[in-house]
Amino acid sequence: MQKIKNYWRREPVLCIAVILAAVSSLYSRPQLAYIDFDVLAILLSLMLVVAELKEIRFLDWLAVELLNKCRSKRQLELVLLAVTYISSMFVTNDVALLTFVPLALVIGKTLKMDMERIIILQTLAANLGSMLTPPGNPQNLFLYAHYSYTAGSFFAVMAVPGVISLAYLLLLLFHGKDSVLKLELPKLQQPPKGILLLFLGLLLLNIGAVLHWFDKLWALLLTAGVVALCDWRRLREVDYSLLVTFAGFFVFIGNISHSPAVSYL
């Protein structure tokens, strides 16, 4: 019983998704077709690529290289926000925050700066940036696939909130006084060029699959094959519970959408 309680605390959304799928299946026969395997394939593929990019610390290395060129507080804040905002469009808001918030804390300790404001802005940047693209977060992937968006139609919908959110961030950033600073962060070892180019290429391949330029299943097979050859341990680090959560919600949504009462309403 204690194990069940601990698992519930650890994975509450997964448990809710599975329970909803199971209960709704008592009233409507579930079908395998309810599960959108394209979404699960591209989600798994992107998680594999991101896991490898995290392992070689590409985002950390890039951020340090940019930050060491900053000569004012505003430049520092702008770089931290920019890397968080842009990276969240491709590697999700969670990964962007887990990468760049610790970096902001290190900078704050080095320069004896209060970083509360910039961390709040980074949180905003990660969430606002990730909403702009299909691979920015799993919800976008679901909506993009379920409603058969094209890249153009998706970005047309998101253009207005995207422009407003970016303007809002810049307004907050440039509010207040600037000051001169000199930042010298310890340089990180540059990721191996071959591995870096390989996985950036796989990231572009999977973004192309999201945009319907390539087949999603073949993109997953190629990505998983390359990851297995380079470092099979990355295959164990994927958040498979997220995939099961999505499958549970797919079944639940499919069941209730085919319920006469729900259809009537």
Short mmCIF file of N, CA and C in Angstrom, two decimals, residues 22 24 33 37 57 60 62 67 70 72 76 99 113 132 154 166 179 197 213 222-223 239-240 244 248 260:
data_model
loop_
_atom_site.label_atom_id
_atom_site.label_comp_id
_atom_site.label_asym_id
_atom_site.label_seq_id
_atom_site.Cartn_x
_atom_site.Cartn_y
_atom_site.Cartn_z
N ALA A 22 -9.18 3.76 -17.60
CA ALA A 22 -9.78 2.48 -17.16
C ALA A 22 -11.26 2.64 -16.86
N SER A 24 -13.40 5.02 -17.90
CA SER A 24 -14.18 5.33 -19.11
C SER A 24 -14.32 4.10 -20.01
N ALA A 33 -7.03 2.65 -32.02
CA ALA A 33 -6.96 3.82 -32.92
C ALA A 33 -7.05 5.14 -32.16
N PHE A 37 -0.20 7.45 -32.25
CA PHE A 37 1.17 6.95 -32.18
C PHE A 37 2.16 7.91 -32.84
N ARG A 57 26.30 18.67 -22.68
CA ARG A 57 26.25 20.04 -22.12
C ARG A 57 26.37 21.11 -23.20
N ASP A 60 24.72 24.48 -21.98
CA ASP A 60 25.56 25.13 -20.97
C ASP A 60 26.77 25.80 -21.62
N LEU A 62 27.18 26.78 -24.75
CA LEU A 62 26.76 27.92 -25.58
C LEU A 62 26.45 29.13 -24.71
N LEU A 67 27.66 34.54 -22.44
CA LEU A 67 27.65 35.36 -21.23
C LEU A 67 29.00 36.02 -20.97
N CYS A 70 29.38 39.51 -22.25
CA CYS A 70 28.52 40.58 -21.72
C CYS A 70 29.35 41.59 -20.93
N SER A 72 27.59 44.48 -19.51
CA SER A 72 26.66 45.25 -18.69
C SER A 72 25.61 44.32 -18.12
N LEU A 76 23.74 40.99 -19.80
CA LEU A 76 23.70 39.71 -19.10
C LEU A 76 22.26 39.18 -19.03
N THR A 99 18.28 23.99 -17.19
CA THR A 99 19.63 24.29 -17.68
C THR A 99 20.08 25.68 -17.27
N MET A 113 25.06 39.29 -6.99
CA MET A 113 23.86 39.95 -7.49
C MET A 113 22.62 39.20 -7.00
N LEU A 132 5.19 28.78 -28.56
CA LEU A 132 5.17 29.28 -29.93
C LEU A 132 5.38 28.20 -30.99
N PHE A 154 -0.38 26.89 -37.80
CA PHE A 154 -0.06 26.91 -36.36
C PHE A 154 0.59 28.24 -35.98
N LEU A 166 6.57 38.59 -26.33
CA LEU A 166 7.95 39.03 -26.50
C LEU A 166 8.08 40.51 -26.15
N SER A 179 23.88 48.86 -15.53
CA SER A 179 25.15 49.07 -14.85
C SER A 179 26.23 48.25 -15.53
N LEU A 197 27.24 17.91 -34.07
CA LEU A 197 26.60 18.09 -35.38
C LEU A 197 25.62 16.96 -35.68
N TRP A 213 7.36 17.10 -42.73
CA TRP A 213 8.28 17.00 -43.86
C TRP A 213 8.87 15.60 -43.96
N LEU A 222 15.41 6.07 -36.73
CA LEU A 222 16.76 6.57 -37.00
C LEU A 222 17.38 7.18 -35.73
N THR A 223 16.58 7.99 -35.02
CA THR A 223 17.09 8.63 -33.80
C THR A 223 17.44 7.59 -32.74
N ASP A 239 11.76 9.94 -20.18
CA ASP A 239 10.59 9.95 -19.28
C ASP A 239 9.46 9.16 -19.93
N TYR A 240 9.53 7.83 -19.79
CA TYR A 240 8.52 6.97 -20.40
C TYR A 240 7.15 7.15 -19.75
N VAL A 244 3.19 7.14 -21.33
CA VAL A 244 2.04 6.38 -20.82
C VAL A 244 0.92 7.33 -20.42
N GLY A 248 -2.84 7.22 -21.88
CA GLY A 248 -4.03 7.16 -21.03
C GLY A 248 -5.03 8.24 -21.38
N PRO A 260 -22.56 8.58 -26.26
CA PRO A 260 -23.74 9.28 -26.79
C PRO A 260 -24.07 10.55 -26.00
#
